[in-house]
Amino acid sequence: MEYDLLIAAGHIEDPARGLRGSGFVATSGDRIAITAIGTAADEAPTARRQLDFPNGVLLPGLVDMHAHPAIEDSKYGIDPDVHFLPRGTTTVMSQGDAGARNWPRYRERLIERARTRVRMAINLSASGESTPSFSLGDPSEADVDACVNAIRDGGELIWGIAINVAEAVCGNSDPREMLRRAIQAGEATDRPLLVGTRHAEDFPLDELLEQLRPGDVVTYCLHGLVDRIARDGRVLDCVWRARERGVLFDTGHGMGSFDFEVAETVIKEGFLPDTISTDQYRRHVGSSPQHDLPLTVSKLLAVGMREEEAWPRITSRPAELLGLQGEVGTLAPGACADLVVLTEDTEEAALHDVSGNERPGRIWSAAAVLRDGEVVTPLGQ
């Protein structure tokens, strides 16, 4: 049998199955046909096209648990097929770009048309991020019934509910009431929450964490603000207790939520984020180096995370949380042929956190991307 495409790589990682080593992956149509790890290249079958990356790492297509794919109705949104897919992210979840009022248009105009696979954490605000100011500044926007109805309409496309209780989102609305309504909608639909914390002393982190349920996800978890999860060289006890209860933690780098000192502390303490995500949005367009998921991983590697710890957190683990395991985040035969080859710069660069603090590290980037078995044209070509 002649396969459509064969990709050989010096290193292959399939975290979902705990497999690693050199070898190749062959595709047929939009499916992975063969994954051979530890097999010599001269034993590979024939294919209509072959790509060789002796110095690359071949992974399942990357999964970004928190970003802003949108082409309208969102002040943060960027086109996922332009800004995510060519950089290795084949699956991305929107953090609240749409709410109940504009969900139908978001599904029709973006999810159903994008080449990138998009899932939604629907905004508790019925208007999503379409308003120029506080999305939850008017409490009437936090319409539980409307949110519940939208989730029932969206089915598997809506993973859960995005709720950010920071003042920049809630304005003068009571953050505790906003969280209560989000939990109410989550309970009614059996959906988890993607939660941004308060960043102020009027709603302390320990109080907020106590209200979260197993499966709820705290994003922006490596910020260095007043309610950071680590202080004085140790992870806070309330954070450990939350993890023991099943609360999850996501990176959500963004423009204000990645602090090298906090990242170093959690890695040293063995409290690794469950998922690594970018919170990539409009202000990142044209950044240098370009903010994306491989760059976010590069920063965590620079402060002590190991590669074998990073790869599951951008492939199999977020795929599992999104309910896509077996289809996404794995190189198992029969899975969707979403693939990425990452390569590492040979020289160190100055990497920066959101405050401008610097650490030396090597930048990873996507050298090849496949979506549904088709090679994605690199950005700018």
GROMACS .gro file of C-alpha atoms in nm:
model
  381
    1MET     CA    1   0.000   0.000   0.000
    2GLU     CA    2   0.124   0.347  -0.087
    3TYR     CA    3   0.043   0.608   0.178
    4ASP     CA    4  -0.033   0.973   0.116
    5LEU     CA    5   0.242   1.119   0.333
    6LEU     CA    6   0.528   0.991   0.541
    7ILE     CA    7   0.706   1.207   0.798
    8ALA     CA    8   1.032   1.080   0.941
    9ALA     CA    9   1.181   1.249   1.248
   10GLY     CA   10   1.483   1.210   1.468
   11HIS     CA   11   1.251   1.216   1.768
   12ILE     CA   12   0.883   1.127   1.795
   13GLU     CA   13   0.671   1.186   2.105
   14ASP     CA   14   0.330   1.029   2.164
   15PRO     CA   15   0.258   1.128   2.527
   16ALA     CA   16  -0.090   0.974   2.520
   17ARG     CA   17   0.069   0.629   2.485
   18GLY     CA   18   0.401   0.698   2.658
   19LEU     CA   19   0.600   0.632   2.340
   20ARG     CA   20   0.912   0.813   2.225
   21GLY     CA   21   1.205   0.757   1.990
   22SER     CA   22   1.306   0.802   1.628
   23GLY     CA   23   1.089   0.674   1.348
   24PHE     CA   24   0.810   0.783   1.117
   25VAL     CA   25   0.436   0.843   1.085
   26ALA     CA   26   0.243   0.759   0.767
   27THR     CA   27  -0.096   0.906   0.685
   28SER     CA   28  -0.381   0.799   0.463
   29GLY     CA   29  -0.640   1.065   0.393
   30ASP     CA   30  -0.718   1.249   0.715
   31ARG     CA   31  -0.609   0.959   0.940
   32ILE     CA   32  -0.285   0.837   1.088
   33ALA     CA   33  -0.219   0.498   0.927
   34ILE     CA   34   0.112   0.392   1.085
   35THR     CA   35   0.323   0.518   1.373
   36ALA     CA   36   0.656   0.338   1.387
   37ILE     CA   37   0.886   0.435   1.672
   38GLY     CA   38   1.224   0.268   1.690
   39THR     CA   39   1.198   0.156   1.328
   40ALA     CA   40   1.477   0.231   1.082
   41ALA     CA   41   1.398   0.475   0.802
   42ASP     CA   42   1.488   0.218   0.538
   43GLU     CA   43   1.200   0.003   0.665
   44ALA     CA   44   0.945   0.277   0.596
   45PRO     CA   45   0.671   0.209   0.341
   46THR     CA   46   0.636   0.410   0.024
   47ALA     CA   47   0.432   0.729   0.021
   48ARG     CA   48   0.335   0.984  -0.241
   49ARG     CA   49   0.521   1.246  -0.043
   50GLN     CA   50   0.790   1.223   0.225
   51LEU     CA   51   0.920   1.484   0.470
   52ASP     CA   52   1.237   1.428   0.674
   53PHE     CA   53   1.326   1.610   0.995
   54PRO     CA   54   1.632   1.442   1.149
   55ASN     CA   55   1.663   1.720   1.408
   56GLY     CA   56   1.292   1.772   1.471
   57VAL     CA   57   1.044   1.650   1.731
   58LEU     CA   58   0.727   1.506   1.578
   59LEU     CA   59   0.420   1.548   1.800
   60PRO     CA   60   0.043   1.532   1.769
   61GLY     CA   61  -0.099   1.867   1.662
   62LEU     CA   62  -0.079   2.110   1.952
   63VAL     CA   63  -0.384   2.190   2.165
   64ASP     CA   64  -0.412   2.540   2.315
   65MET     CA   65  -0.652   2.535   2.610
   66HIS     CA   66  -0.692   2.913   2.632
   67ALA     CA   67  -0.669   3.164   2.347
   68HIS     CA   68  -0.889   3.397   2.140
   69PRO     CA   69  -0.987   3.257   1.800
   70ALA     CA   70  -1.246   3.494   1.655
   71ILE     CA   71  -1.298   3.700   1.340
   72GLU     CA   72  -1.576   3.930   1.463
   73ASP     CA   73  -1.767   4.027   1.781
   74SER     CA   74  -1.455   3.997   1.999
   75LYS     CA   75  -1.221   4.278   2.096
   76TYR     CA   76  -0.950   4.014   2.150
   77GLY     CA   77  -1.011   3.779   1.858
   78ILE     CA   78  -0.768   3.677   1.584
   79ASP     CA   79  -0.815   3.443   1.288
   80PRO     CA   80  -0.704   3.096   1.404
   81ASP     CA   81  -0.613   2.982   1.052
   82VAL     CA   82  -0.366   3.271   1.026
   83HIS     CA   83  -0.228   3.301   1.378
   84PHE     CA   84  -0.258   2.956   1.538
   85LEU     CA   85  -0.260   2.681   1.278
   86PRO     CA   86   0.065   2.766   1.094
   87ARG     CA   87   0.241   2.781   1.432
   88GLY     CA   88   0.149   2.424   1.523
   89THR     CA   89  -0.180   2.465   1.708
   90THR     CA   90  -0.438   2.251   1.533
   91THR     CA   91  -0.696   2.268   1.813
   92VAL     CA   92  -0.773   2.578   2.019
   93MET     CA   93  -1.031   2.672   2.280
   94SER     CA   94  -1.180   3.018   2.292
   95GLN     CA   95  -1.180   3.180   2.632
   96GLY     CA   96  -1.514   3.356   2.621
   97ASP     CA   97  -1.500   3.529   2.283
   98ALA     CA   98  -1.875   3.471   2.247
   99GLY     CA   99  -2.167   3.456   2.486
  100ALA     CA  100  -2.524   3.335   2.455
  101ARG     CA  101  -2.629   3.631   2.240
  102ASN     CA  102  -2.363   3.592   1.971
  103TRP     CA  103  -2.291   3.219   2.006
  104PRO     CA  104  -2.497   3.118   1.697
  105ARG     CA  105  -2.299   3.359   1.476
  106TYR     CA  106  -1.968   3.248   1.629
  107ARG     CA  107  -2.049   2.886   1.550
  108GLU     CA  108  -2.159   2.963   1.193
  109ARG     CA  109  -1.893   3.218   1.100
  110LEU     CA  110  -1.592   3.068   1.278
  111ILE     CA  111  -1.625   2.712   1.407
  112GLU     CA  112  -1.798   2.576   1.099
  113ARG     CA  113  -1.567   2.754   0.854
  114ALA     CA  114  -1.224   2.747   1.019
  115ARG     CA  115  -0.967   2.491   0.919
  116THR     CA  116  -0.846   2.497   1.278
  117ARG     CA  117  -1.051   2.288   1.522
  118VAL     CA  118  -1.216   2.532   1.764
  119ARG     CA  119  -1.394   2.465   2.092
  120MET     CA  120  -1.560   2.719   2.320
  121ALA     CA  121  -1.558   2.814   2.686
  122ILE     CA  122  -1.866   3.031   2.651
  123ASN     CA  123  -1.864   3.364   2.828
  124LEU     CA  124  -2.104   3.407   3.119
  125SER     CA  125  -2.167   3.750   2.967
  126ALA     CA  126  -2.437   3.715   2.702
  127SER     CA  127  -2.244   3.960   2.483
  128GLY     CA  128  -1.916   3.773   2.515
  129GLU     CA  129  -1.623   4.004   2.445
  130SER     CA  130  -1.810   4.222   2.195
  131THR     CA  131  -1.840   4.523   2.428
  132PRO     CA  132  -1.551   4.772   2.448
  133SER     CA  133  -1.559   4.789   2.830
  134PHE     CA  134  -1.638   4.552   3.119
  135SER     CA  135  -1.807   4.242   2.978
  136LEU     CA  136  -1.972   4.173   3.314
  137GLY     CA  137  -2.002   4.535   3.424
  138ASP     CA  138  -2.380   4.510   3.390
  139PRO     CA  139  -2.502   4.220   3.610
  140SER     CA  140  -2.790   4.156   3.370
  141GLU     CA  141  -2.532   4.033   3.117
  142ALA     CA  142  -2.467   3.737   3.349
  143ASP     CA  143  -2.785   3.564   3.234
  144VAL     CA  144  -2.773   3.208   3.365
  145ASP     CA  145  -3.075   3.084   3.170
  146ALA     CA  146  -2.940   3.222   2.842
  147CYS     CA  147  -2.600   3.066   2.908
  148VAL     CA  148  -2.756   2.728   2.985
  149ASN     CA  149  -2.968   2.737   2.669
  150ALA     CA  150  -2.665   2.826   2.455
  151ILE     CA  151  -2.467   2.536   2.600
  152ARG     CA  152  -2.748   2.295   2.528
  153ASP     CA  153  -2.762   2.428   2.174
  154GLY     CA  154  -2.385   2.401   2.127
  155GLY     CA  155  -2.346   2.048   2.258
  156GLU     CA  156  -1.990   1.915   2.234
  157LEU     CA  157  -1.868   2.237   2.072
  158ILE     CA  158  -1.903   2.416   2.407
  159TRP     CA  159  -1.662   2.268   2.660
  160GLY     CA  160  -1.759   2.488   2.952
  161ILE     CA  161  -1.805   2.840   3.087
  162ALA     CA  162  -1.549   3.122   3.097
  163ILE     CA  163  -1.571   3.341   3.406
  164ASN     CA  164  -1.314   3.605   3.495
  165VAL     CA  165  -1.382   3.782   3.825
  166ALA     CA  166  -1.110   4.047   3.784
  167GLU     CA  167  -1.218   4.409   3.815
  168ALA     CA  168  -1.118   4.464   3.451
  169VAL     CA  169  -1.401   4.228   3.357
  170CYS     CA  170  -1.658   4.273   3.635
  171GLY     CA  171  -1.630   4.649   3.680
  172ASN     CA  172  -1.859   4.734   3.975
  173SER     CA  173  -2.043   4.402   3.964
  174ASP     CA  174  -2.001   4.175   4.267
  175PRO     CA  175  -1.734   3.918   4.171
  176ARG     CA  176  -1.871   3.661   4.415
  177GLU     CA  177  -2.214   3.686   4.255
  178MET     CA  178  -2.064   3.651   3.908
  179LEU     CA  179  -1.881   3.334   4.015
  180ARG     CA  180  -2.196   3.202   4.182
  181ARG     CA  181  -2.392   3.243   3.858
  182ALA     CA  182  -2.119   3.075   3.655
  183ILE     CA  183  -2.122   2.778   3.893
  184GLN     CA  184  -2.503   2.769   3.870
  185ALA     CA  185  -2.483   2.746   3.490
  186GLY     CA  186  -2.211   2.483   3.517
  187GLU     CA  187  -2.417   2.272   3.755
  188ALA     CA  188  -2.723   2.295   3.529
  189THR     CA  189  -2.529   2.174   3.223
  190ASP     CA  190  -2.264   1.951   3.383
  191ARG     CA  191  -1.991   2.177   3.245
  192PRO     CA  192  -1.662   2.293   3.403
  193LEU     CA  193  -1.550   2.652   3.445
  194LEU     CA  194  -1.242   2.826   3.307
  195VAL     CA  195  -1.170   3.077   3.583
  196GLY     CA  196  -0.968   3.396   3.600
  197THR     CA  197  -0.904   3.507   3.958
  198ARG     CA  198  -0.968   3.850   4.111
  199HIS     CA  199  -0.615   4.000   4.126
  200ALA     CA  200  -0.729   4.207   4.426
  201GLU     CA  201  -0.753   4.159   4.801
  202ASP     CA  202  -1.133   4.196   4.815
  203PHE     CA  203  -1.178   3.836   4.688
  204PRO     CA  204  -0.880   3.636   4.819
  205LEU     CA  205  -0.747   3.337   4.630
  206ASP     CA  206  -0.815   3.089   4.910
  207GLU     CA  207  -1.181   3.191   4.927
  208LEU     CA  208  -1.224   3.162   4.550
  209LEU     CA  209  -1.053   2.823   4.528
  210GLU     CA  210  -1.276   2.678   4.799
  211GLN     CA  211  -1.580   2.740   4.577
  212LEU     CA  212  -1.443   2.560   4.271
  213ARG     CA  213  -1.537   2.205   4.184
  214PRO     CA  214  -1.333   1.910   4.058
  215GLY     CA  215  -1.269   1.966   3.689
  216ASP     CA  216  -1.288   2.345   3.707
  217VAL     CA  217  -0.975   2.509   3.561
  218VAL     CA  218  -0.792   2.809   3.706
  219THR     CA  219  -0.622   2.989   3.418
  220TYR     CA  220  -0.353   3.262   3.429
  221CYS     CA  221  -0.195   3.044   3.699
  222LEU     CA  222   0.162   3.177   3.663
  223HIS     CA  223   0.093   3.548   3.706
  224GLY     CA  224   0.281   3.745   3.970
  225LEU     CA  225  -0.003   3.961   4.106
  226VAL     CA  226  -0.144   3.982   4.458
  227ASP     CA  227  -0.331   3.652   4.431
  228ARG     CA  228  -0.045   3.453   4.278
  229ILE     CA  229  -0.031   3.082   4.357
  230ALA     CA  230   0.326   3.089   4.492
  231ARG     CA  231   0.490   3.321   4.741
  232ASP     CA  232   0.826   3.331   4.921
  233GLY     CA  233   0.957   3.033   4.727
  234ARG     CA  234   0.665   2.795   4.790
  235VAL     CA  235   0.326   2.707   4.646
  236LEU     CA  236   0.046   2.819   4.877
  237ASP     CA  237  -0.130   2.556   5.087
  238CYS     CA  238  -0.472   2.656   4.953
  239VAL     CA  239  -0.347   2.583   4.601
  240TRP     CA  240  -0.224   2.237   4.695
  241ARG     CA  241  -0.559   2.167   4.864
  242ALA     CA  242  -0.747   2.276   4.552
  243ARG     CA  243  -0.542   2.041   4.334
  244GLU     CA  244  -0.607   1.756   4.577
  245ARG     CA  245  -0.981   1.821   4.534
  246GLY     CA  246  -0.948   1.798   4.153
  247VAL     CA  247  -0.923   2.168   4.058
  248LEU     CA  248  -0.695   2.209   3.755
  249PHE     CA  249  -0.444   2.482   3.668
  250ASP     CA  250  -0.372   2.629   3.323
  251THR     CA  251  -0.092   2.864   3.222
  252GLY     CA  252  -0.274   3.130   3.014
  253HIS     CA  253   0.039   3.338   2.943
  254GLY     CA  254  -0.124   3.643   2.779
  255MET     CA  255   0.003   3.998   2.822
  256GLY     CA  256  -0.005   3.998   3.203
  257SER     CA  257  -0.001   3.644   3.338
  258PHE     CA  258   0.345   3.491   3.312
  259ASP     CA  259   0.605   3.558   3.580
  260PHE     CA  260   0.940   3.380   3.568
  261GLU     CA  261   0.979   3.373   3.948
  262VAL     CA  262   0.639   3.209   3.996
  263ALA     CA  263   0.710   2.963   3.715
  264GLU     CA  264   1.047   2.870   3.868
  265THR     CA  265   0.885   2.818   4.207
  266VAL     CA  266   0.605   2.590   4.089
  267ILE     CA  267   0.846   2.380   3.883
  268LYS     CA  268   1.087   2.350   4.177
  269GLU     CA  269   0.798   2.254   4.407
  270GLY     CA  270   0.667   1.994   4.162
  271PHE     CA  271   0.341   2.181   4.101
  272LEU     CA  272   0.334   2.178   3.723
  273PRO     CA  273   0.043   2.338   3.539
  274ASP     CA  274  -0.200   2.078   3.408
  275THR     CA  275  -0.200   2.250   3.069
  276ILE     CA  276   0.018   2.507   2.893
  277SER     CA  277  -0.172   2.773   2.699
  278THR     CA  278  -0.102   3.108   2.539
  279ASP     CA  279  -0.400   3.340   2.593
  280GLN     CA  280  -0.288   3.460   2.250
  281TYR     CA  281  -0.493   3.753   2.120
  282ARG     CA  282  -0.494   4.069   1.913
  283ARG     CA  283  -0.218   4.256   2.095
  284HIS     CA  284   0.025   3.970   2.026
  285VAL     CA  285   0.006   4.010   1.648
  286GLY     CA  286   0.349   4.110   1.519
  287SER     CA  287   0.529   4.050   1.848
  288SER     CA  288   0.895   3.954   1.828
  289PRO     CA  289   0.961   3.675   1.890
  290GLN     CA  290   0.608   3.587   1.789
  291HIS     CA  291   0.399   3.481   2.088
  292ASP     CA  292   0.262   3.131   2.031
  293LEU     CA  293   0.241   2.794   2.202
  294PRO     CA  294   0.595   2.674   2.116
  295LEU     CA  295   0.736   3.001   2.254
  296THR     CA  296   0.539   2.962   2.577
  297VAL     CA  297   0.682   2.611   2.613
  298SER     CA  298   1.029   2.752   2.545
  299LYS     CA  299   0.997   2.982   2.846
  300LEU     CA  300   0.894   2.699   3.076
  301LEU     CA  301   1.182   2.484   2.953
  302ALA     CA  302   1.417   2.776   3.020
  303VAL     CA  303   1.322   2.776   3.389
  304GLY     CA  304   1.346   2.406   3.455
  305MET     CA  305   1.054   2.213   3.306
  306ARG     CA  306   1.168   1.904   3.117
  307GLU     CA  307   1.063   1.837   2.759
  308GLU     CA  308   0.893   1.512   2.856
  309GLU     CA  309   0.686   1.715   3.105
  310ALA     CA  310   0.596   1.985   2.854
  311TRP     CA  311   0.481   1.776   2.557
  312PRO     CA  312   0.177   1.613   2.727
  313ARG     CA  313   0.061   1.955   2.848
  314ILE     CA  314   0.021   2.083   2.491
  315THR     CA  315  -0.109   1.759   2.338
  316SER     CA  316  -0.266   1.467   2.524
  317ARG     CA  317  -0.365   1.641   2.847
  318PRO     CA  318  -0.566   1.931   2.699
  319ALA     CA  319  -0.714   1.689   2.443
  320GLU     CA  320  -0.836   1.474   2.731
  321LEU     CA  321  -0.983   1.773   2.915
  322LEU     CA  322  -1.165   1.882   2.599
  323GLY     CA  323  -1.311   1.534   2.554
  324LEU     CA  324  -1.114   1.476   2.234
  325GLN     CA  325  -0.886   1.194   2.349
  326GLY     CA  326  -0.834   0.926   2.088
  327GLU     CA  327  -0.908   1.171   1.807
  328VAL     CA  328  -0.664   1.450   1.902
  329GLY     CA  329  -0.344   1.462   2.106
  330THR     CA  330  -0.219   1.119   2.004
  331LEU     CA  331  -0.025   0.953   1.722
  332ALA     CA  332  -0.221   0.630   1.749
  333PRO     CA  333  -0.325   0.475   1.415
  334GLY     CA  334  -0.681   0.579   1.336
  335ALA     CA  335  -0.651   0.917   1.508
  336CYS     CA  336  -0.693   1.239   1.314
  337ALA     CA  337  -0.378   1.322   1.115
  338ASP     CA  338  -0.308   1.647   1.300
  339LEU     CA  339   0.071   1.659   1.335
  340VAL     CA  340   0.342   1.911   1.408
  341VAL     CA  341   0.720   1.902   1.385
  342LEU     CA  342   0.894   2.135   1.627
  343THR     CA  343   1.258   2.240   1.595
  344GLU     CA  344   1.477   2.420   1.845
  345ASP     CA  345   1.705   2.712   1.768
  346THR     CA  346   2.072   2.625   1.797
  347GLU     CA  347   2.156   2.944   1.986
  348GLU     CA  348   2.016   3.085   2.308
  349ALA     CA  349   1.801   3.396   2.304
  350ALA     CA  350   1.676   3.635   2.569
  351LEU     CA  351   1.328   3.524   2.675
  352HIS     CA  352   1.103   3.762   2.868
  353ASP     CA  353   0.809   3.736   3.105
  354VAL     CA  354   0.528   3.992   3.103
  355SER     CA  355   0.723   4.229   3.329
  356GLY     CA  356   1.033   4.222   3.110
  357ASN     CA  357   1.235   3.992   3.334
  358GLU     CA  358   1.480   3.790   3.129
  359ARG     CA  359   1.598   3.432   3.117
  360PRO     CA  360   1.822   3.270   2.852
  361GLY     CA  361   1.670   2.989   2.650
  362ARG     CA  362   1.629   2.833   2.309
  363ILE     CA  363   1.318   2.904   2.110
  364TRP     CA  364   1.110   2.622   1.967
  365SER     CA  365   0.900   2.677   1.655
  366ALA     CA  366   0.689   2.480   1.409
  367ALA     CA  367   0.877   2.350   1.105
  368ALA     CA  368   0.583   2.155   0.962
  369VAL     CA  369   0.211   2.132   1.043
  370LEU     CA  370  -0.053   1.888   0.921
  371ARG     CA  371  -0.426   1.936   0.971
  372ASP     CA  372  -0.651   1.649   0.867
  373GLY     CA  373  -0.356   1.499   0.680
  374GLU     CA  374  -0.293   1.810   0.469
  375VAL     CA  375   0.024   2.020   0.497
  376VAL     CA  376  -0.049   2.370   0.623
  377THR     CA  377   0.118   2.653   0.432
  378PRO     CA  378   0.363   2.825   0.668
  379LEU     CA  379   0.282   3.179   0.776
  380GLY     CA  380   0.396   3.434   0.519
  381GLN     CA  381   0.434   3.187   0.231
   0.00000   0.00000   0.00000
